XYZ file of C-alpha atoms in Angstrom:
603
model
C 131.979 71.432 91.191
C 128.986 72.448 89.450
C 128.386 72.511 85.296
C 125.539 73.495 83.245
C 124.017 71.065 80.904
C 121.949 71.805 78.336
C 119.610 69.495 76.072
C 117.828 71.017 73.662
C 117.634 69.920 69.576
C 117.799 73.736 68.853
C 120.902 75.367 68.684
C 119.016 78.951 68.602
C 117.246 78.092 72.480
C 120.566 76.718 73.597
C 122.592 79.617 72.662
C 120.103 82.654 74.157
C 119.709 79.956 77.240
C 123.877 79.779 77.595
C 123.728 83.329 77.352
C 121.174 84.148 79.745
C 122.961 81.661 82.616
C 126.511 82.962 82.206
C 125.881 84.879 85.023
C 127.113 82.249 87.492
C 130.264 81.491 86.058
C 129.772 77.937 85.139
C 130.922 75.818 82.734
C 127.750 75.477 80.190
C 128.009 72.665 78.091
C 125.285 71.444 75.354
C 123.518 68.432 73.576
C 121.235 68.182 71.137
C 120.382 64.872 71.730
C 119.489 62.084 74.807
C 122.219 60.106 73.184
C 124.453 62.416 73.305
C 123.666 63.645 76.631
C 123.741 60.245 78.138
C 127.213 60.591 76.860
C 128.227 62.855 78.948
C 126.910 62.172 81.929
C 128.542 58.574 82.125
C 131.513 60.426 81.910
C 131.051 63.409 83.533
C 133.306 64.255 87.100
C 131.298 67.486 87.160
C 128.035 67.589 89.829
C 125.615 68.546 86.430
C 122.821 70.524 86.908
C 120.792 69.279 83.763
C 118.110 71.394 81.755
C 116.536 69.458 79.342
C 113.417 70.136 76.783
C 111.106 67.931 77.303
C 110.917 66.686 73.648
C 113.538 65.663 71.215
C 114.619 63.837 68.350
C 115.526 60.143 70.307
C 112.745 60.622 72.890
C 111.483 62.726 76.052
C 113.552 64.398 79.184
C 111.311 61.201 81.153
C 113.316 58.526 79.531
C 116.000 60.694 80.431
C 115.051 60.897 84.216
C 113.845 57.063 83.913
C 117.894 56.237 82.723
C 119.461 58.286 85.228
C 117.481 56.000 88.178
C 118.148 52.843 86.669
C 121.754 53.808 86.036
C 122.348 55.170 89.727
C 123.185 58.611 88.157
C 121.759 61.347 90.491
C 121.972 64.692 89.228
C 118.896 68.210 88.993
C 117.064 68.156 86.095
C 114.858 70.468 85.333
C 112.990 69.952 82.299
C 111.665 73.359 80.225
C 108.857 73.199 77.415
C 107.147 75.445 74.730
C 103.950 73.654 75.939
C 102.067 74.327 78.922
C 100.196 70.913 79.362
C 99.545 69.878 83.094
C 100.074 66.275 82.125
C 103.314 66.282 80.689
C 104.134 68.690 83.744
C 102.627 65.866 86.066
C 104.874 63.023 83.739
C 108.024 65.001 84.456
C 107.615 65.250 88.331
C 106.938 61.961 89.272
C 109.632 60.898 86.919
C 111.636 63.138 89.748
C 112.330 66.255 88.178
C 112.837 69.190 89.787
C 110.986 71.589 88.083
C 108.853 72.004 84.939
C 108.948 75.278 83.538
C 107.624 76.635 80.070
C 110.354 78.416 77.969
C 108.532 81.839 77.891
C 109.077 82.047 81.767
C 112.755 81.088 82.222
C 113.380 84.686 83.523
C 111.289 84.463 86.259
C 111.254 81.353 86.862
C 114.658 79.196 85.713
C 117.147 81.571 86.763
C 115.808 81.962 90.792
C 115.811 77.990 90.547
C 119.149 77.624 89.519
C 120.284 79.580 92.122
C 118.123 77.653 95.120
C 120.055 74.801 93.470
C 123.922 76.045 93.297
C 123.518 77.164 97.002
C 125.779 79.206 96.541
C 124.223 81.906 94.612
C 123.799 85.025 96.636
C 119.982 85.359 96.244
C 119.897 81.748 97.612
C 117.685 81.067 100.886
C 120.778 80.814 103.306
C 121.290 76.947 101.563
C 123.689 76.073 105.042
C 121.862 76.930 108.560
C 125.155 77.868 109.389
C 123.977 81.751 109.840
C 125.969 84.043 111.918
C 123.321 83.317 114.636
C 124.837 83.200 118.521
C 121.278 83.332 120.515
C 120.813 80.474 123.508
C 117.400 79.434 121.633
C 119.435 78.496 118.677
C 122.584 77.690 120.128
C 120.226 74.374 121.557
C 119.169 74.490 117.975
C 122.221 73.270 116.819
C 123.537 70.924 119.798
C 120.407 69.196 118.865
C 120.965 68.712 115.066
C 124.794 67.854 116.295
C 123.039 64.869 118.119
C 120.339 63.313 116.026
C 121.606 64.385 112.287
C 123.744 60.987 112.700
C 120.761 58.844 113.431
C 117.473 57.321 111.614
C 115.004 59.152 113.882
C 112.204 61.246 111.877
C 111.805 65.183 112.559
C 109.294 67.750 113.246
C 110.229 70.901 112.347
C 107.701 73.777 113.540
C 108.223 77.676 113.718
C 106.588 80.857 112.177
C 106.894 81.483 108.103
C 110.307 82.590 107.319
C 112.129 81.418 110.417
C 114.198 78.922 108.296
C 112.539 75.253 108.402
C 113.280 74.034 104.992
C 117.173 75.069 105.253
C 116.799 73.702 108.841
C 115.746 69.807 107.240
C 118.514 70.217 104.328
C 121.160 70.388 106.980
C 119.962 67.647 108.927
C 120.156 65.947 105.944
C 123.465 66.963 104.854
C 125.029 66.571 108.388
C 123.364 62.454 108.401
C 124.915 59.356 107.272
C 122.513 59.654 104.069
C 123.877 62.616 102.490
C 125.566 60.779 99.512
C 122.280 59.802 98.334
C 118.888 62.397 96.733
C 116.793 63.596 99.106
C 113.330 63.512 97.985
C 111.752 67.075 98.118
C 107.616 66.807 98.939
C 105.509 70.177 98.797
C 101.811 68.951 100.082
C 100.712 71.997 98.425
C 101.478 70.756 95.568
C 100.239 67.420 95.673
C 96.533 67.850 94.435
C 97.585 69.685 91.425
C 99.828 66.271 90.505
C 97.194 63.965 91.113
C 94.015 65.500 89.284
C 90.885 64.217 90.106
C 91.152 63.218 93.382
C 92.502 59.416 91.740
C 93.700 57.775 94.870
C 95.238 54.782 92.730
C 97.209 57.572 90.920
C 97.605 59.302 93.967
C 99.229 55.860 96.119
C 101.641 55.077 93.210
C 102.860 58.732 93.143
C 103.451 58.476 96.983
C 105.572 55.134 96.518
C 107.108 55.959 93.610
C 108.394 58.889 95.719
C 109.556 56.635 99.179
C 111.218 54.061 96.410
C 113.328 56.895 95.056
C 114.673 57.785 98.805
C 115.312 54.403 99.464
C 118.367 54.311 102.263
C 118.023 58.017 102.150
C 115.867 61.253 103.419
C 111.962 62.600 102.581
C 111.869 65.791 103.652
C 107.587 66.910 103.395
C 107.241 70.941 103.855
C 103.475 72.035 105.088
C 102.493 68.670 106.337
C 99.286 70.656 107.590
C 98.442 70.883 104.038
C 98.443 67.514 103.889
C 94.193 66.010 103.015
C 93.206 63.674 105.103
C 93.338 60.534 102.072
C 97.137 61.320 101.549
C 97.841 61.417 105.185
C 96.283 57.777 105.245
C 97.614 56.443 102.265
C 101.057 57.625 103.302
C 100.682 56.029 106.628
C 99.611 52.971 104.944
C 102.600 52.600 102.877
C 105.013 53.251 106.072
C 103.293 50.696 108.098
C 102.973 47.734 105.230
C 106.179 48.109 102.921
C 108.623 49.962 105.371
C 110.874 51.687 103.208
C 114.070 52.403 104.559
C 113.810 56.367 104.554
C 114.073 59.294 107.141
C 111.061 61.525 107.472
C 111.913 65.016 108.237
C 108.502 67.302 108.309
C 107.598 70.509 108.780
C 104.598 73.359 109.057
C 104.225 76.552 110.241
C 101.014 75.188 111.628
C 101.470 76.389 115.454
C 97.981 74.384 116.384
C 99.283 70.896 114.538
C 98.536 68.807 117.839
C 95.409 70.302 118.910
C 94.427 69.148 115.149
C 95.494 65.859 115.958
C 93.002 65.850 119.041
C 89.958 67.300 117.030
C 90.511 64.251 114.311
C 91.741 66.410 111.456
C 94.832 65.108 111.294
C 96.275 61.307 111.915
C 97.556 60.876 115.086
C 99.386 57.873 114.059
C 101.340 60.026 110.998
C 101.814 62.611 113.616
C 103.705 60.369 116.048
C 105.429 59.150 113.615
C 106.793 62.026 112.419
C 107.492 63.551 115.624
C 110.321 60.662 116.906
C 111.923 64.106 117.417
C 110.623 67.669 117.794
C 112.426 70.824 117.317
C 110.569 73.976 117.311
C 112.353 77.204 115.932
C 111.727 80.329 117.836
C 110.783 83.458 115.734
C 113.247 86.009 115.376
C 111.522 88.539 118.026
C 112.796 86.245 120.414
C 116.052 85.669 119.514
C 117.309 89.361 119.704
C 120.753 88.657 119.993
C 120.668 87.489 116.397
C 119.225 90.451 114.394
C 122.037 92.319 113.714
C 124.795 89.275 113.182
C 122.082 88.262 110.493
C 121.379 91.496 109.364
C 125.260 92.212 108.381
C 125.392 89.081 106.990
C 122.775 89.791 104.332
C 124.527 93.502 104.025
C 127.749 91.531 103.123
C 126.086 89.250 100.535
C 124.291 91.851 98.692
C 126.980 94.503 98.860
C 128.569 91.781 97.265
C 125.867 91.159 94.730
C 125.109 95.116 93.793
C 128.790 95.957 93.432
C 128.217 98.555 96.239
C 130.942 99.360 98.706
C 128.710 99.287 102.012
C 130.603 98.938 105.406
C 127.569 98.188 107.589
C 125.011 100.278 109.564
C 125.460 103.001 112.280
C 123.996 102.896 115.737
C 120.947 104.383 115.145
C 119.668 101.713 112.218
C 121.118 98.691 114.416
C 118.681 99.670 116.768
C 116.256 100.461 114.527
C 116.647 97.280 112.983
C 116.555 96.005 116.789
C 113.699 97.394 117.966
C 111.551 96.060 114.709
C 109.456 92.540 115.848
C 110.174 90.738 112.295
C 106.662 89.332 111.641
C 108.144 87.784 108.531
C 111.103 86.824 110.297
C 114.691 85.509 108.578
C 113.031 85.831 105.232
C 111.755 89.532 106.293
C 114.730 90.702 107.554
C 116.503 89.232 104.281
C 114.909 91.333 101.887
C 114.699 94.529 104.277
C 118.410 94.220 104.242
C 118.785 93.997 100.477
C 116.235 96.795 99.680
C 118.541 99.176 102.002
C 121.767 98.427 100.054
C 119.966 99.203 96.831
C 119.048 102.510 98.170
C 121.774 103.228 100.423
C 123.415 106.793 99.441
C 127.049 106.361 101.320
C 128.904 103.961 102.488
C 127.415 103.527 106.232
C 123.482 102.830 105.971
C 121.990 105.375 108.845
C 118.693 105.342 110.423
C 117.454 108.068 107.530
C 118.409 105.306 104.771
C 115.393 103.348 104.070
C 115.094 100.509 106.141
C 111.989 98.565 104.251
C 109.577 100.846 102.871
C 110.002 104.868 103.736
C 108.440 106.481 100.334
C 104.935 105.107 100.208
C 101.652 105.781 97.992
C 98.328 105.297 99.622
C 95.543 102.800 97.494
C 92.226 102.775 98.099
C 92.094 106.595 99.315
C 93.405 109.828 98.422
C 95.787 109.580 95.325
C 100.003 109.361 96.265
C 101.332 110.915 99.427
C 104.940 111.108 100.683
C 105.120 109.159 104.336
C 107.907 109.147 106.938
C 108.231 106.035 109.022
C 109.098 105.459 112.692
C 109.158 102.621 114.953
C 107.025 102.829 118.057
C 107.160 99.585 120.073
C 106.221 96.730 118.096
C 104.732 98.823 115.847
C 106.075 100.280 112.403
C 104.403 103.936 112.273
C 103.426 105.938 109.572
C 102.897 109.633 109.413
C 102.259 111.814 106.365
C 104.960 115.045 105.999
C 102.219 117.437 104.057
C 99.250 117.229 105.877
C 98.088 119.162 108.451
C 95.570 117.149 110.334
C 96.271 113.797 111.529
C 97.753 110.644 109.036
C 98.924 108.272 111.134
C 98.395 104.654 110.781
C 100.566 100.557 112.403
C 101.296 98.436 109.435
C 102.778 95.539 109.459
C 105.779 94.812 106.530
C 104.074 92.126 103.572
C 107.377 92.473 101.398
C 110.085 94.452 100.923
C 107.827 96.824 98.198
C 104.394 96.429 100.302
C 102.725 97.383 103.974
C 99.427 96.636 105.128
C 97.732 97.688 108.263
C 95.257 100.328 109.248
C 95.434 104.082 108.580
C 93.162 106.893 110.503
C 93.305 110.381 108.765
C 91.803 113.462 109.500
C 89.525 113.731 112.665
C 85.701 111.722 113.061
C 82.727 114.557 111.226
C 85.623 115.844 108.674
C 84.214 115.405 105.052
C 87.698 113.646 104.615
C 87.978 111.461 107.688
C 89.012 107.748 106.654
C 89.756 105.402 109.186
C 90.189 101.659 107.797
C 92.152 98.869 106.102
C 94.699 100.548 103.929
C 97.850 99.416 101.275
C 101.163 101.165 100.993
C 104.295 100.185 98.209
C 107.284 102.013 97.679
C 106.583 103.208 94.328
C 103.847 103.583 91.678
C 103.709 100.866 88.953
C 104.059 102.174 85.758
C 100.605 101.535 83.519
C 101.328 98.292 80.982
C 101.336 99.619 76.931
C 98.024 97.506 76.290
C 96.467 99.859 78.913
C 94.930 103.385 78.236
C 96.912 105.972 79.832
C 93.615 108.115 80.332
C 92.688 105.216 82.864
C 95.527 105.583 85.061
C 93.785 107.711 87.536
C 91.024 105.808 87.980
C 92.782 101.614 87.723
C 94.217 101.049 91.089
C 98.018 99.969 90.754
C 97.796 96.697 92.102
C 95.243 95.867 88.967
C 97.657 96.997 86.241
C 98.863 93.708 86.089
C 95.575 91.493 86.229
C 94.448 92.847 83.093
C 97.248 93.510 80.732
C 97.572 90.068 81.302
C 94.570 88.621 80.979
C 93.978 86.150 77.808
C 97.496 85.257 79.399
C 96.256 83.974 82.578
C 93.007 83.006 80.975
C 95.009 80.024 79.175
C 97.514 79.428 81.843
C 94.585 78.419 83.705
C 93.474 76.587 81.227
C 96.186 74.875 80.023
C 96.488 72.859 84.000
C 92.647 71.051 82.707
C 93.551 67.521 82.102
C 91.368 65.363 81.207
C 90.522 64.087 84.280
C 89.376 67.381 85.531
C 85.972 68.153 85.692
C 84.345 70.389 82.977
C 87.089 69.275 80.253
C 84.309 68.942 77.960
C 84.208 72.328 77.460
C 87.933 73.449 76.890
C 87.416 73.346 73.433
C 84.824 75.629 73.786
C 86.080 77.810 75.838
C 89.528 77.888 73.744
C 87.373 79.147 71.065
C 86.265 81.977 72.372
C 89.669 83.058 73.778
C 90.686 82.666 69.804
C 87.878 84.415 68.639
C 88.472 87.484 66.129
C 88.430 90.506 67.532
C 86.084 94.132 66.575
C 86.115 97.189 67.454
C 83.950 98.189 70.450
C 82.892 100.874 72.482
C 80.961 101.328 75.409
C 77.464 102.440 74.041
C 78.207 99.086 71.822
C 77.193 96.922 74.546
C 73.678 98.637 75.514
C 71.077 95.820 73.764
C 73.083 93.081 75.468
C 70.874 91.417 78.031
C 72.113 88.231 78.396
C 75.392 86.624 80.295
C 76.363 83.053 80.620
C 79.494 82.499 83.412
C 81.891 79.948 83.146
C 84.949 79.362 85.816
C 88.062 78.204 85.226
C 90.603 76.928 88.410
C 93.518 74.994 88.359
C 92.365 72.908 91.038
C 88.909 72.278 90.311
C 88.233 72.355 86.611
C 86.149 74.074 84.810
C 82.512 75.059 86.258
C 80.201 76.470 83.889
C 76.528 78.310 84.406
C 73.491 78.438 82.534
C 72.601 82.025 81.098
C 71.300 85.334 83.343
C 69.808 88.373 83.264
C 71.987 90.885 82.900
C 71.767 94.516 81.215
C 73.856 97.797 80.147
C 72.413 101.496 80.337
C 73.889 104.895 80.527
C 74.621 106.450 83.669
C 75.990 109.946 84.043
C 76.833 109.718 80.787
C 78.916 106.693 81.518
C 77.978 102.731 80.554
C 77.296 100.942 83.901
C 77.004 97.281 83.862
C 74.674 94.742 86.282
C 74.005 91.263 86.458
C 70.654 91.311 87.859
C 69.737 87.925 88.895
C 71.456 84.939 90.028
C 73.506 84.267 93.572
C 76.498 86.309 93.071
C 76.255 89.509 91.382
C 78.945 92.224 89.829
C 77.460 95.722 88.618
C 79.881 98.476 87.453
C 81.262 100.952 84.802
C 82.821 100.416 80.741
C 85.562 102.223 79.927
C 87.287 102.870 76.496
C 90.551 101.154 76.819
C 91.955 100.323 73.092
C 89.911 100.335 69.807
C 89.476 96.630 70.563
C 88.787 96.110 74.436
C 87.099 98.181 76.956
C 87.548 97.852 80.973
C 85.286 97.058 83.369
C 86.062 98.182 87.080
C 83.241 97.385 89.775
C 82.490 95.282 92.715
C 80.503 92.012 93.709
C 77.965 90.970 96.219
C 76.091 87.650 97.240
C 72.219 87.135 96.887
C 70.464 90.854 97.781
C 73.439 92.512 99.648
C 74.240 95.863 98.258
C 76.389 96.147 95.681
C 79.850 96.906 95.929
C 82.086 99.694 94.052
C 85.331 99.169 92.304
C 87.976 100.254 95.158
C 86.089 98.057 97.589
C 87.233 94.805 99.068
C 84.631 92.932 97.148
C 86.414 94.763 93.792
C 85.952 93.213 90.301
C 88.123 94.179 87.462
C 87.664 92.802 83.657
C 88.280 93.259 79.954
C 85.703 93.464 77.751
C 86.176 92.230 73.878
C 84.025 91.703 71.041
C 83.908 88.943 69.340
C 80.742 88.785 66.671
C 77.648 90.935 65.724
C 75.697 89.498 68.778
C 78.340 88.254 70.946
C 80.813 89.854 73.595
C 83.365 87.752 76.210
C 84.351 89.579 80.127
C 87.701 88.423 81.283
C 88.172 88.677 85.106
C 91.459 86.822 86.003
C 92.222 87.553 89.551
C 95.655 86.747 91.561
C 95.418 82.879 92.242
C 95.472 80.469 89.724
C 91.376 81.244 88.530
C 89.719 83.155 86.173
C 85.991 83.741 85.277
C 84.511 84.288 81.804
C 81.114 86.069 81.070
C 80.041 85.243 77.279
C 77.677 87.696 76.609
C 74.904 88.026 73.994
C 71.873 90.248 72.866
């Protein structure tokens, strides 16, 4: 049985954390101190899942992890901070944590853990592959786990995103002879950002340090494809000199991993290795037979989970639901399922229920229009209900709140004829308070985000620079600006400013910074429009009045002497614009992925 333990030396963060994880009806127990929590642990009959600051009073939640291996006492931590540093985060995970997560993010980020962990949560990713599925393809599936979970041989695991592969290694590991010892969790995605610098010292010891923990147990190494070319060497290396006594279970969505093996890009010795057996999961468009059995399992679980009394679906959405080719496949279906018993309105959900995404708004084009959807083939086909000449466009389902694909509307010569790359969500985002209302006609939704959050992501990339990164020279400097006192500005109060210096910040790089350009603000139309006018890669568009203290800048960039892109574009920049001195101004454009560029700009 699972219990909740807390470690935190302030009574204040335990209690709002105790309160926030009630919700799975765990015992939730607390310590203030590694004393006492070693304490009770050596006595503990309970399977703890263990949250622990990272600092307190008698030392650090890695002399914590450190005592738990030497004492043979294998239980989840995860250890949460205040501070954001990269290095500590690094410490923690090859100490074998399972997570590092700052305090301010335990919402987002704690809870959905937890409940990965438990298994048994209902927003969990199907822990057990023990699915309601009963199609041959995965019938063989499973008579093949039956046979080879008992033995030592490694695994390949391949199949589409979403079709189950990481679920599909847990149970082989749960069903082996290993199962009463960890099994060692390795994302190669995630590897470069806990080895900065490219140190392949650091990089070998991590590697080992991982194999000695799964000694007489399982590795299990998700996107091996993401794997550089160094680590797959050094990891080969370590196999063939020390043979530890672990089981290799792999997998990647990477349908062309042997044909990368014959080009050289990836080690055919590592590849053999790993594949001692192969077992390649078929997406869900070809395993029919399981849709629905899936799809009212999900229905069950989150009927369940949204206190709604939902008996299942009518003929006409189980073949709806049939008919649909699941490009995102288990994980697809999943949330398609879960959106419908939100919105279902009785207790059968019919083929007029929304199934995935049925009230739409269109970016990039003419405002917010009301779609109906229809499935035609493998298509999922959209048509507007107001307009009179054609809107008709194949999308393909990104998440359960987003479509992409391509939309034609009107006919070719028609002043509004569009015909091109085109977003749809379910609903319109609602404008953060640090935004002007008066821009929300003109800020496309998917930016609202980006920058009301931008000194935010500006020092969450900065805080993964270690010292080994390159550029960490000039964190201070660049920490100074994002502290800088703020003025009031306006538009016209950047015309004079002819100067712009760029620096680049990326969690995987470092920091990159440019010497000073040409750049310059005039009025145009009565508006302030903005161009960098030399250097490689250049962004030109319009100020706007945001807050007394920040304006926005919406526009596009280009490379070398290619025209230059407007905001609304694919090639579309957004930024906020503060000032910061008499003669000096700073641009913030953070953008999705962990990177975020910096104009300081000066007269």
């Amino acid at each position: 049985m699972y219990r909740i333990l807390i470690i935190d030396d302030s009574p204040a963060d335990s209690e709002e954390l105790s309160r926030k994880l009630a919700c799975f009806g765990l015992d939730i127990v607390t310590a203030m101190s590694l004393k006492g929590a070693k304490s009770m642990l050596e006595k503990s009959a309970y399977r703890d899942i263990v949250i622990c600051d990272y600092k307190l009073p008698d030392g650090t939640s890695v002399e914590l992890l450190e005592w738990l291996a030497k004492n043979r006492i294998y239980r989840d931590v995860i250890v949460v901070s205040d501070m954001a540093d990269n290095p500590l985060a690094i410490e923690s995970f090859r100490a074998g944590t399972k997570d590092y997560i700052q305090k301010r993010q335990t919402d987002q980020l704690l809870i959905p853990r937890l409940k990965r962990l438990i298994g048994g949560g209902f927003d969990s990713e199907y822990k057990s592959v023990v699915l309601p599925r009963c199609s041959p393809q995965f019938n063989e599936i499973q008579r093949i786990i039956s046979l080879i979970a008992p033995t030592r041989l490694n695994v390949l695991i391949t199949g589409e995103g979403g079709c189950g592969k990481e679920p599909l290694a847990q149970e082989i590991y749960r069903k082996s002879d290993r199962s009463d010892r960890p099994c060692i969790i390795i994302d190669s995605a995630m590897l470069p950002m806990l080895c900065p610098a490219n140190n392949k010292r650091t990089a070998y010891q991590m590697v080992e340090d991982y194999f000695a923990k799964a000694e007489h147990s399982t590795v299990i190494i998700d996107h091996i494809h993401l794997l550089s070319f160094d680590m797959q060497t050094m990891i080969l290396n370590i196999l063939d000199r020390q043979r530890p006594d672990i089981r290799l279970i792999a997998t990647t969505h990477a349908t062309d991993i042997a044909e990368r093996v014959n080009k050289g890009e990836f080690r055919q010795g590592l590849y053999y290795t790993l594949r001692q057996t192969h077992i390649d999961i078929p997406p869900l468009r070809e395993c029919k037979e399981d849709i629905i059995p899936l799809a009212e399992f999900f229905l069950q679980r989150y009927s369940y989970e949204f206190s709604r009394r939902i008996k299942g679906f009518d003929t006409k959405a189980k073949k709806k639901l049939s008919m649909h080719t699941w490009p995102g496949n288990i994980r697809e279906l999943k949330h398609v399922v879960r959106f419908a018993v939100i919105e279902a309105t009785g207790d059968l959900i019919t083929s007029e229920d929304r199934l995935g995404i049925c009230s739409c708004g269109i970016f990039r084009t003419f405002g917010w229009v009301d779609v109906a959807l229809t499935i035609d083939g493998d298509s999922l086909m959209i048509k507007a209900k107001d307009y009179g000449s054609p809107l008709v466009g194949r999308f393909r389902i990104e998440s359960a709140e987003r479509l992409t694909g391509i939309l034609t509307m009107g006919y070719p010569g028609e002043d509004w004829y569009f015909s091109g790359p085109t977003e749809f969500i379910k609903q319109k985002p609602i404008m953060p308070d640090n935004l002007s209302p008066d821009l929300e006609g003109i800020i496309l939704p998917y930016d609202y985000g980006k920058l009301a959050l931008d000194r935010d992501k500006a020092w969450d990339a900065l805080s993964t620079v270690s010292p080994n990164s390159y550029g960490y020279r000039e964190k201070g400097a660049i920490e100074k600006l994002l502290n800088a006192k703020t003025y009031p500005i306006t538009p016209k109060d950047l015309i004079g400013f002819r100067r712009v210096r760029s620096i680049q910040i990326d969690a995987r790089d470092g920091i990159f910074s440019y010497p000073y350009f040409n750049c310059r603000f005039k009025t145009v139309d009565g508006k302030v429009f903005f161009e960098k006018t030399t250097g490689s890669q250049r962004k030109s568009g319009y100020v706007y009045p945001n807050n007394p203290k920040s304006l926005i800048f919406l526009g596009g960039w280009s490379v070398n002497d290619d025209p230059q892109t407007e905001y609304g574009s694919p090639n579309s920049v957004v930024g906020t614009i503060y000032k910061i001195g008499l003669h000096k101004a700073i641009m913030i454009f953070p953008s999705d992925d962990d990177r975020v560029e910096i104009y300081e700009l000066t007269n």
